[in-house]
Short mmCIF file of C-alpha atoms and ligand atoms in Angstrom, two decimals:
data_model
loop_
_atom_site.label_atom_id
_atom_site.label_comp_id
_atom_site.label_asym_id
_atom_site.label_seq_id
_atom_site.Cartn_x
_atom_site.Cartn_y
_atom_site.Cartn_z
CA MET Q 951 0.00 0.00 0.00
CA ASN Q 952 1.60 3.27 -1.09
CA ASN Q 953 0.98 6.68 0.41
CA SER Q 954 0.23 5.38 3.83
CA ILE Q 955 1.45 4.76 7.33
CA GLN Q 956 4.40 2.37 7.32
CA VAL Q 957 6.05 0.60 10.24
CA ILE Q 958 9.80 0.01 9.97
CA SER Q 959 11.51 -2.11 12.59
CA LYS Q 960 15.08 -1.95 11.29
CA TYR Q 961 16.53 -0.59 14.54
CA ALA Q 962 14.18 -2.44 16.86
CA LEU Q 963 14.55 -6.12 16.29
CA GLU Q 964 18.22 -6.59 15.39
CA GLY Q 965 19.43 -9.90 16.83
CA MET Q 966 15.97 -10.89 18.05
CA ASN Q 967 13.80 -13.70 16.89
CA ALA Q 968 10.53 -11.86 16.46
CA GLN Q 969 9.49 -14.48 13.95
CA SER Q 970 8.22 -16.68 16.76
CA LEU Q 971 5.65 -14.02 17.59
CA ASN Q 972 4.24 -14.11 14.10
CA ASP Q 973 1.84 -16.94 14.84
CA ALA Q 974 0.70 -15.31 18.06
CA ALA Q 975 -0.01 -12.08 16.20
CA LEU Q 976 -1.98 -13.85 13.48
CA ALA Q 977 -3.97 -15.72 16.13
CA ALA Q 978 -4.66 -12.46 17.99
CA LYS Q 979 -5.81 -10.79 14.76
CA GLN Q 980 -8.09 -13.74 14.07
CA THR Q 981 -9.53 -13.53 17.60
CA LEU Q 982 -10.18 -9.83 17.07
CA GLU Q 983 -11.74 -10.16 13.64
CA SER Q 984 -13.90 -13.15 14.52
CA GLY Q 985 -15.13 -11.42 17.66
CA SER Q 986 -14.27 -14.46 19.77
CA GLY Q 987 -12.04 -12.76 22.34
CA LEU Q 988 -12.50 -10.95 25.65
CA GLY Q 989 -14.40 -7.69 25.38
CA ASN Q 990 -16.00 -8.72 22.11
CA ASP Q 991 -19.07 -6.61 22.85
CA PHE Q 992 -16.85 -3.54 22.26
CA LEU Q 993 -15.72 -4.18 18.71
CA GLY Q 994 -17.96 -1.63 17.01
CA TRP Q 995 -14.89 0.42 16.02
CA LEU Q 996 -13.45 -2.41 13.90
CA HIS Q 997 -15.62 -1.78 10.84
CA LEU Q 998 -16.73 1.68 11.86
CA PRO Q 999 -14.90 3.71 9.18
CA SER Q 1000 -16.43 1.82 6.25
CA SER Q 1001 -19.87 1.94 7.85
CA ILE Q 1002 -20.05 5.73 8.06
CA ASP Q 1003 -22.48 6.82 5.37
CA GLU Q 1004 -23.23 10.04 3.51
CA GLN Q 1005 -26.28 10.75 5.67
CA GLN Q 1006 -24.22 10.66 8.87
CA LEU Q 1007 -21.52 12.90 7.42
CA GLN Q 1008 -24.06 15.39 6.13
CA ALA Q 1009 -25.85 15.56 9.48
CA LEU Q 1010 -22.58 16.25 11.28
CA GLU Q 1011 -21.58 18.88 8.75
CA GLN Q 1012 -24.97 20.60 9.09
CA THR Q 1013 -24.78 20.70 12.88
CA ALA Q 1014 -21.23 21.98 12.64
CA ALA Q 1015 -22.34 24.69 10.20
CA VAL Q 1016 -24.95 26.00 12.68
CA LEU Q 1017 -22.35 26.24 15.46
CA ARG Q 1018 -19.78 27.78 13.09
CA GLN Q 1019 -22.27 30.41 12.01
CA GLU Q 1020 -23.65 31.36 15.39
CA CYS Q 1021 -20.68 31.07 17.75
CA GLU Q 1022 -17.33 32.72 18.35
CA TYR Q 1023 -16.29 29.86 20.64
CA VAL Q 1024 -17.45 26.27 20.89
CA ILE Q 1025 -16.65 24.60 24.18
CA THR Q 1026 -16.24 20.87 23.82
CA ILE Q 1027 -16.88 19.24 27.17
CA GLY Q 1028 -15.61 15.71 27.84
CA ILE Q 1029 -12.76 13.70 29.33
CA GLY Q 1030 -10.64 10.67 28.37
CA GLY Q 1031 -12.01 9.06 25.25
CA SER Q 1032 -14.64 11.79 25.08
CA TYR Q 1033 -11.90 14.43 24.77
CA LEU Q 1034 -8.52 13.27 23.55
CA GLY Q 1035 -9.36 12.18 20.00
CA ALA Q 1036 -10.91 15.50 18.98
CA LYS Q 1037 -8.20 17.44 20.78
CA ALA Q 1038 -5.46 15.40 19.05
CA ILE Q 1039 -6.84 15.85 15.54
CA ILE Q 1040 -7.73 19.53 15.94
CA GLU Q 1041 -4.28 20.33 17.35
CA ALA Q 1042 -2.57 18.33 14.60
CA LEU Q 1043 -4.40 20.23 11.86
CA SER Q 1044 -4.45 23.73 13.34
CA ASP Q 1045 -2.12 26.66 12.95
CA HIS Q 1046 0.12 26.48 16.03
CA PHE Q 1047 -0.82 30.03 16.96
CA ALA Q 1048 -4.51 29.86 16.05
CA ALA Q 1049 -5.41 31.04 19.55
CA TYR Q 1050 -3.72 34.38 18.86
CA LYS Q 1051 -4.98 34.86 15.31
CA SER Q 1052 -8.42 35.61 13.99
CA GLY Q 1053 -9.69 33.01 11.58
CA ASN Q 1054 -12.76 31.64 9.91
CA GLY Q 1055 -15.26 30.08 12.24
CA PRO Q 1056 -15.28 29.60 15.96
CA LYS Q 1057 -12.37 28.64 18.17
CA VAL Q 1058 -12.87 25.18 19.64
CA LEU Q 1059 -11.95 25.09 23.32
CA PHE Q 1060 -12.07 22.23 25.79
CA ALA Q 1061 -13.49 21.84 29.29
CA GLY Q 1062 -14.53 18.99 31.55
CA ASN Q 1063 -11.16 17.31 30.99
CA ASN Q 1064 -9.98 18.35 34.45
CA ILE Q 1065 -11.39 19.78 37.69
CA GLY Q 1066 -9.12 22.81 37.74
CA GLU Q 1067 -11.02 25.68 39.33
CA ASP Q 1068 -8.75 28.34 37.84
CA TYR Q 1069 -8.96 26.66 34.41
CA LEU Q 1070 -12.75 26.87 34.50
CA TYR Q 1071 -12.67 30.42 35.85
CA ASP Q 1072 -10.31 31.56 33.08
CA LEU Q 1073 -12.41 29.88 30.38
CA MET Q 1074 -15.61 31.44 31.74
CA ASP Q 1075 -13.84 34.77 31.78
CA LEU Q 1076 -12.78 34.31 28.14
CA VAL Q 1077 -16.25 33.52 26.78
CA ARG Q 1078 -18.14 36.04 28.94
CA GLY Q 1079 -19.91 38.50 26.64
CA HIS Q 1080 -19.20 36.36 23.54
CA LYS Q 1081 -21.54 34.07 21.69
CA PHE Q 1082 -20.56 30.49 22.43
CA GLY Q 1083 -21.90 27.00 21.89
CA ILE Q 1084 -21.35 23.74 23.74
CA ILE Q 1085 -20.75 20.19 22.59
CA VAL Q 1086 -21.12 18.03 25.67
CA ILE Q 1087 -19.80 14.49 25.28
CA SER Q 1088 -20.17 11.63 27.73
CA LYS Q 1089 -20.96 8.05 26.90
CA SER Q 1090 -22.04 7.17 30.42
CA GLY Q 1091 -23.60 10.59 30.83
CA THR Q 1092 -22.56 10.60 34.47
CA THR Q 1093 -18.83 11.41 34.55
CA THR Q 1094 -18.13 14.01 37.23
CA GLU Q 1095 -15.60 16.23 35.44
CA PRO Q 1096 -17.71 16.98 32.35
CA ALA Q 1097 -20.92 17.11 34.41
CA ILE Q 1098 -19.50 19.96 36.54
CA ALA Q 1099 -18.24 21.85 33.49
CA PHE Q 1100 -21.55 21.42 31.67
CA ARG Q 1101 -23.58 22.67 34.63
CA LEU Q 1102 -21.40 25.80 34.77
CA PHE Q 1103 -21.35 26.62 31.05
CA LYS Q 1104 -25.02 25.72 30.46
CA GLU Q 1105 -26.10 28.09 33.21
CA MET Q 1106 -23.77 30.79 31.91
CA LEU Q 1107 -24.97 30.44 28.33
CA GLU Q 1108 -28.66 30.50 29.25
CA LYS Q 1109 -28.19 33.63 31.38
CA GLN Q 1110 -26.02 35.33 28.79
CA GLU Q 1111 -27.81 34.53 25.52
CA GLY Q 1112 -31.18 33.23 26.63
CA LYS Q 1113 -32.75 29.78 26.65
CA GLU Q 1114 -33.53 29.73 22.95
CA PHE Q 1115 -29.97 30.43 21.80
CA ALA Q 1116 -28.66 27.88 24.31
CA GLN Q 1117 -31.05 25.23 23.08
CA ARG Q 1118 -29.94 25.82 19.50
CA ASN Q 1119 -26.26 25.81 20.28
CA ILE Q 1120 -25.90 22.98 22.75
CA VAL Q 1121 -25.34 19.54 21.25
CA ALA Q 1122 -25.08 16.40 23.37
CA VAL Q 1123 -23.17 13.29 22.31
CA THR Q 1124 -24.07 10.39 24.55
CA ASP Q 1125 -25.61 6.93 24.88
CA ALA Q 1126 -28.78 6.29 22.84
CA ARG Q 1127 -30.93 5.66 25.88
CA ARG Q 1128 -29.15 5.69 29.24
CA GLY Q 1129 -27.56 8.24 31.54
CA ALA Q 1130 -28.21 11.64 33.07
CA LEU Q 1131 -27.00 13.48 29.97
CA ARG Q 1132 -29.44 11.63 27.70
CA ASN Q 1133 -32.32 12.52 30.06
CA LEU Q 1134 -31.22 16.12 30.31
CA ALA Q 1135 -30.82 16.47 26.53
CA THR Q 1136 -34.28 15.00 25.93
CA GLN Q 1137 -35.85 17.31 28.50
CA GLU Q 1138 -34.12 20.42 27.16
CA GLY Q 1139 -34.64 19.49 23.49
CA TYR Q 1140 -30.97 19.59 22.48
CA ALA Q 1141 -29.72 18.13 19.23
CA THR Q 1142 -28.05 14.82 20.05
CA TYR Q 1143 -25.68 12.30 18.54
CA VAL Q 1144 -25.24 8.73 19.71
CA ILE Q 1145 -22.08 6.96 20.84
CA PRO Q 1146 -22.71 3.37 19.80
CA ASP Q 1147 -22.99 0.86 22.66
CA ASN Q 1148 -20.24 -1.28 21.20
CA VAL Q 1149 -17.62 1.47 20.87
CA GLY Q 1150 -15.60 2.28 23.99
CA GLY Q 1151 -14.51 5.84 24.73
CA ARG Q 1152 -10.88 5.53 23.62
CA PHE Q 1153 -11.95 3.93 20.32
CA SER Q 1154 -14.61 6.56 19.62
CA VAL Q 1155 -12.79 9.32 17.73
CA LEU Q 1156 -14.39 8.33 14.42
CA THR Q 1157 -17.90 8.55 15.91
CA PRO Q 1158 -19.59 11.94 16.51
CA VAL Q 1159 -17.43 12.14 19.68
CA GLY Q 1160 -14.50 13.17 17.51
CA LEU Q 1161 -16.10 13.99 14.18
CA LEU Q 1162 -18.43 16.74 15.41
CA PRO Q 1163 -15.80 18.92 17.16
CA ILE Q 1164 -13.38 18.31 14.28
CA ALA Q 1165 -16.02 19.48 11.77
CA VAL Q 1166 -16.80 22.51 13.94
CA ALA Q 1167 -13.10 23.38 13.90
CA GLY Q 1168 -13.39 23.49 10.10
CA PHE Q 1169 -11.56 20.30 9.14
CA ASP Q 1170 -12.49 17.73 6.54
CA ILE Q 1171 -14.11 14.80 8.30
CA ARG Q 1172 -14.71 13.04 4.99
CA ALA Q 1173 -10.98 12.85 4.30
CA LEU Q 1174 -10.35 11.71 7.87
CA VAL Q 1175 -12.86 8.88 7.53
CA ALA Q 1176 -11.55 8.01 4.04
CA GLY Q 1177 -8.03 7.65 5.47
CA ALA Q 1178 -9.34 5.34 8.18
CA VAL Q 1179 -11.19 3.27 5.56
CA GLU Q 1180 -7.90 2.84 3.67
CA MET Q 1181 -6.28 1.36 6.76
CA GLU Q 1182 -9.34 -0.75 7.55
CA LYS Q 1183 -9.03 -2.28 4.09
CA ASP Q 1184 -5.26 -2.46 3.56
CA GLY Q 1185 -3.50 -1.81 6.83
CA ASP Q 1186 -3.08 -5.29 8.30
CA GLU Q 1187 0.57 -5.71 7.38
CA GLN Q 1188 1.50 -2.54 9.26
CA VAL Q 1189 -0.77 -3.47 12.17
CA LEU Q 1190 0.95 -6.84 12.51
CA ASN Q 1191 4.44 -5.31 12.18
CA TYR Q 1192 3.79 -2.95 15.05
CA ALA Q 1193 2.03 -5.47 17.29
CA ILE Q 1194 4.77 -8.05 16.77
CA ALA Q 1195 7.62 -5.63 17.33
CA ARG Q 1196 6.30 -4.10 20.53
CA ASN Q 1197 5.48 -7.51 22.02
CA ALA Q 1198 8.91 -8.82 21.04
CA LEU Q 1199 10.53 -5.85 22.76
CA TYR Q 1200 8.31 -6.20 25.84
CA ASN Q 1201 9.19 -9.87 26.17
CA ASN Q 1202 12.82 -8.83 25.92
CA GLY Q 1203 12.61 -6.58 28.99
CA LYS Q 1204 11.60 -3.32 27.35
CA LYS Q 1205 8.66 -2.39 29.54
CA ILE Q 1206 8.31 1.25 28.52
CA GLU Q 1207 7.41 2.51 25.07
CA ILE Q 1208 8.10 6.14 24.33
CA LEU Q 1209 6.23 7.60 21.39
CA ALA Q 1210 8.52 10.30 20.06
CA ASN Q 1211 7.60 12.93 17.53
CA PHE Q 1212 9.69 15.62 15.87
CA THR Q 1213 6.57 17.52 14.83
CA PRO Q 1214 5.12 19.84 17.49
CA ARG Q 1215 1.59 19.56 16.10
CA LEU Q 1216 1.54 15.87 17.10
CA HIS Q 1217 1.83 16.47 20.84
CA PHE Q 1218 -1.80 15.61 21.57
CA LEU Q 1219 -1.79 12.71 19.15
CA ALA Q 1220 0.65 11.14 21.60
CA GLU Q 1221 -1.69 11.97 24.50
CA TRP Q 1222 -4.50 10.18 22.67
CA TRP Q 1223 -2.19 7.23 21.95
CA LYS Q 1224 -1.20 7.03 25.63
CA GLN Q 1225 -4.81 6.65 26.67
CA LEU Q 1226 -5.49 4.09 23.93
CA TYR Q 1227 -2.61 1.84 24.91
CA GLY Q 1228 -2.47 2.60 28.64
CA GLU Q 1229 -6.15 1.94 29.30
CA SER Q 1230 -6.24 -1.04 26.95
CA GLU Q 1231 -3.12 -2.90 28.07
CA GLY Q 1232 -2.42 -2.01 31.69
CA LYS Q 1233 -4.14 -4.95 33.34
CA GLY Q 1234 -3.32 -7.91 35.56
CA HIS Q 1235 -0.03 -6.22 36.49
CA LYS Q 1236 1.05 -6.44 32.86
CA GLY Q 1237 1.41 -4.01 30.00
CA ILE Q 1238 3.87 -1.75 28.22
CA PHE Q 1239 3.90 1.65 29.93
CA PRO Q 1240 3.13 4.25 27.24
CA ALA Q 1241 5.07 7.50 27.53
CA SER Q 1242 5.70 10.27 25.05
CA VAL Q 1243 8.19 12.98 24.20
CA ASP Q 1244 8.27 15.94 21.83
CA PHE Q 1245 11.65 16.16 20.14
CA THR Q 1246 13.88 17.97 19.74
CA THR Q 1247 12.46 19.93 22.72
CA ASP Q 1248 12.65 16.99 25.11
CA LEU Q 1249 16.10 15.92 23.93
CA HIS Q 1250 17.19 18.81 26.13
CA SER Q 1251 15.34 17.44 29.15
CA MET Q 1252 14.51 13.73 28.85
CA GLY Q 1253 17.24 12.98 26.31
CA GLN Q 1254 19.79 12.11 28.98
CA MET Q 1255 17.46 9.59 30.64
CA ILE Q 1256 16.58 7.94 27.35
CA GLN Q 1257 20.20 7.77 26.19
CA ASP Q 1258 21.70 6.64 29.45
CA GLY Q 1259 19.14 5.74 32.11
CA GLU Q 1260 17.69 2.34 32.97
CA ARG Q 1261 17.56 0.12 29.87
CA THR Q 1262 13.87 -0.76 30.01
CA ILE Q 1263 12.82 1.58 27.21
CA PHE Q 1264 12.09 1.26 23.55
CA GLU Q 1265 11.14 4.15 21.35
CA THR Q 1266 8.59 4.49 18.57
CA VAL Q 1267 9.37 7.46 16.38
CA LEU Q 1268 6.45 9.01 14.54
CA SER Q 1269 8.12 10.48 11.50
CA VAL Q 1270 6.37 12.94 9.20
CA GLY Q 1271 7.39 13.24 5.55
CA ASP Q 1272 6.35 16.68 4.31
CA GLN Q 1273 5.81 19.84 6.31
CA GLN Q 1274 3.05 22.20 5.22
CA HIS Q 1275 5.37 25.19 4.79
CA GLU Q 1276 8.98 25.85 3.89
CA VAL Q 1277 11.33 28.08 5.90
CA ILE Q 1278 14.86 28.49 4.53
CA ILE Q 1279 17.78 29.26 6.82
CA PRO Q 1280 19.35 32.48 5.52
CA THR Q 1281 23.05 33.12 4.81
CA ASP Q 1282 24.72 35.65 7.09
CA GLU Q 1283 27.88 37.29 5.88
CA ALA Q 1284 29.50 37.62 9.29
CA ASP Q 1285 28.45 34.09 10.27
CA LEU Q 1286 28.97 34.94 13.93
CA ASP Q 1287 26.68 32.10 14.96
CA GLY Q 1288 28.57 29.65 12.72
CA LEU Q 1289 25.40 28.49 10.97
CA ASN Q 1290 26.43 29.19 7.38
CA TYR Q 1291 27.14 25.49 6.88
CA ILE Q 1292 23.37 24.91 6.81
CA ALA Q 1293 22.43 28.18 5.11
CA GLY Q 1294 20.10 27.59 2.18
CA LYS Q 1295 18.68 24.43 3.76
CA ASN Q 1296 15.13 24.36 4.98
CA VAL Q 1297 14.47 23.95 8.71
CA ASP Q 1298 12.89 20.53 8.25
CA TYR Q 1299 16.11 19.22 6.70
CA VAL Q 1300 17.87 19.98 9.99
CA ASN Q 1301 15.00 18.40 11.93
CA LYS Q 1302 15.23 15.23 9.83
CA MET Q 1303 18.97 14.98 10.52
CA ALA Q 1304 18.26 15.44 14.21
CA GLU Q 1305 15.70 12.64 13.95
CA LEU Q 1306 18.05 10.20 12.26
CA GLY Q 1307 20.94 11.15 14.55
CA THR Q 1308 18.74 10.64 17.60
CA ARG Q 1309 17.49 7.26 16.47
CA LEU Q 1310 21.01 5.99 15.84
CA ALA Q 1311 22.29 7.43 19.13
CA HIS Q 1312 19.45 5.80 21.06
CA VAL Q 1313 20.02 2.44 19.40
CA ASP Q 1314 23.72 2.71 20.30
CA GLY Q 1315 22.67 3.51 23.87
CA GLY Q 1316 20.51 0.39 24.12
CA VAL Q 1317 17.13 1.88 23.19
CA PRO Q 1318 15.77 0.03 20.16
CA ASN Q 1319 13.51 2.04 17.98
CA LEU Q 1320 10.59 1.46 15.72
CA LEU Q 1321 9.74 3.95 13.03
CA ILE Q 1322 6.22 4.83 11.97
CA THR Q 1323 6.25 7.03 8.90
CA MET Q 1324 3.35 9.19 7.78
CA PRO Q 1325 3.69 11.06 4.50
CA ALA Q 1326 2.28 14.33 5.89
CA VAL Q 1327 0.02 15.59 8.64
CA ASN Q 1328 -3.38 15.95 7.03
CA GLU Q 1329 -6.84 14.52 7.53
CA ARG Q 1330 -6.23 11.49 5.34
CA TYR Q 1331 -3.05 10.34 7.06
CA LEU Q 1332 -4.39 11.12 10.50
CA GLY Q 1333 -7.40 8.94 9.68
CA GLN Q 1334 -5.03 6.18 8.68
CA LEU Q 1335 -2.98 6.61 11.82
CA ILE Q 1336 -5.99 6.49 14.13
CA TYR Q 1337 -7.31 3.27 12.69
CA PHE Q 1338 -3.83 1.76 12.51
CA PHE Q 1339 -3.18 2.43 16.21
CA GLU Q 1340 -6.64 1.17 17.20
CA LYS Q 1341 -6.35 -2.12 15.39
CA ALA Q 1342 -2.76 -2.67 16.47
CA CYS Q 1343 -3.91 -2.02 20.03
CA GLY Q 1344 -6.56 -4.74 19.78
CA VAL Q 1345 -4.08 -7.24 18.32
CA SER Q 1346 -1.35 -6.27 20.77
CA GLY Q 1347 -3.67 -6.51 23.77
CA TYR Q 1348 -4.78 -10.01 22.83
CA MET Q 1349 -1.13 -11.02 22.31
CA LEU Q 1350 -0.44 -9.77 25.82
CA GLY Q 1351 -3.32 -11.85 27.16
CA VAL Q 1352 -5.54 -9.05 28.46
CA ASN Q 1353 -9.00 -7.75 27.61
CA PRO Q 1354 -8.07 -4.59 25.67
CA PHE Q 1355 -11.59 -3.20 25.77
CA ASP Q 1356 -12.42 -2.72 29.44
CA GLN Q 1357 -10.99 -0.36 32.06
CA PRO Q 1358 -11.94 -1.64 35.52
CA GLY Q 1359 -9.02 0.14 37.15
CA VAL Q 1360 -10.39 3.56 36.29
CA GLU Q 1361 -13.15 3.15 38.90
CA ALA Q 1362 -10.84 2.99 41.95
CA TYR Q 1363 -10.18 6.73 42.26
CA LYS Q 1364 -13.85 7.53 41.59
CA LYS Q 1365 -15.00 5.35 44.50
CA ASN Q 1366 -12.67 7.16 46.88
CA MET Q 1367 -13.56 10.58 45.50
CA PHE Q 1368 -17.31 9.92 45.87
CA ALA Q 1369 -16.76 8.61 49.40
CA LEU Q 1370 -14.75 11.73 50.29
CA LEU Q 1371 -17.35 14.01 48.68
CA GLU Q 1372 -20.03 12.16 50.70
CA LYS Q 1373 -22.06 11.42 47.59
CA PRO Q 1374 -25.42 9.85 48.52
CA GLY Q 1375 -25.23 6.07 48.33
CA HIS Q 1376 -21.57 5.95 49.39
CA GLU Q 1377 -22.08 6.21 53.18
CA GLU Q 1378 -20.25 2.99 54.02
CA ALA Q 1379 -17.27 3.88 51.86
CA THR Q 1380 -17.23 7.36 53.41
CA ALA Q 1381 -16.99 5.90 56.92
CA ALA Q 1382 -14.27 3.47 55.80
CA ILE Q 1383 -12.16 6.10 54.10
CA LYS Q 1384 -12.49 8.57 56.96
CA ALA Q 1385 -11.15 5.90 59.29
CA ARG Q 1386 -7.96 5.83 57.18
CA LEU Q 1387 -7.28 9.55 57.35
O1 LIG U 1984 -11.99 5.24 27.22
C1 LIG U 1984 -12.80 5.34 28.11
O2 LIG U 1984 -13.74 4.56 28.21
C2 LIG U 1984 -12.74 6.46 29.14
O3 LIG U 1984 -11.60 7.21 29.04
C3 LIG U 1984 -13.93 7.37 28.99
O4 LIG U 1984 -13.96 7.86 27.69
C4 LIG U 1984 -13.89 8.52 29.97
O5 LIG U 1984 -13.80 8.03 31.27
C5 LIG U 1984 -15.12 9.40 29.84
O6 LIG U 1984 -16.27 8.64 30.02
P1 LIG U 1984 -17.69 9.16 29.55
O7 LIG U 1984 -17.64 9.35 28.07
O8 LIG U 1984 -18.63 8.09 29.96
O9 LIG U 1984 -17.93 10.46 30.27
#
């Protein structure tokens, strides 16, 4: 398959017999595709890209057009899988300094992804006196962080612009039937989109969870979906390469995977990836710990640790072919900074040499690296990348012997928090936790 995501393991598997994992990977892929494995009621994402039809795309585009026309800001409220996918794609496609520039359409901002009081205060301060809309996203409809943010911004919007404007410019993305958000949306008459039952949060970026905010930000959701369809149809070789390599490395003592990019716009893509792999694989006291770095920035902070610290790391470098713009390094007659040796080169040429130099240095230091190449950062290749990582995660998780589609561990902090907040129904836990303090 040309013009697509490729996985290259040249500097990852030298001297290792990864071949023996081939059968395990094929078996895991078969388990995934036949729906015979653990968590098989959450496989709706597997054929999701090719099932998205014209009607769905048009509906999303129409809703986005209303928000784009009426609002200066659109606050997207959600956390985890109901936040990171949209954030990752919007950041990857946006001008780095969009926040400081005026542009076409509303600025998409995020809330409900933390409980930071000052964060919420500052955001409320920003949108006060401006027309804004809200996309509130929660599959369960009961998650505390987004529920608090929604209560605040809903009240603010209704007071500021009136009930009618609020009703027109609030969209809820939630379960088809269950949850507080579904009930609230029905009662208030908001437009709604459904998160399918069989698609878990971290696999939901190609549902309205991701597609609606991305469309509101002005990006081409058709191209994004088309890229994902390409991978759904032709991506298995790359999926297997990645799943095999990371399991081979894990079995060889490399317990930490660092996703490294040399492209600042991919910072949040790595945050999305961390949730996908962390929540899917970290179970039964097993799993590769997913970390990320932004190079070359972090070569000046984490570089020492990667080069020379404990040898439990492998690195996956996300390498981008073409940049969107060209910036040439100028010649300077005096050459006081000694940079004339790269004068006339474009900045990305230097970045690419830094990338190759880093990979070789890390291999020499005992950090094997995998390379994932994407031809450019655009909707099509991001769509490919999303689906590639999702499917590889399913295969990899089954190879590891876990259920990649649940997240029981996420509940532990919530139980304690509810007990400490004295939420009704948690009286026993409240007494127990108070006894520990
Ligand atoms: O991947 C997941 O399932 C989680 O990260 C959820 O997306 C996150 O906890 C938010 O849940 P909800 O969409 O129910 O508010």
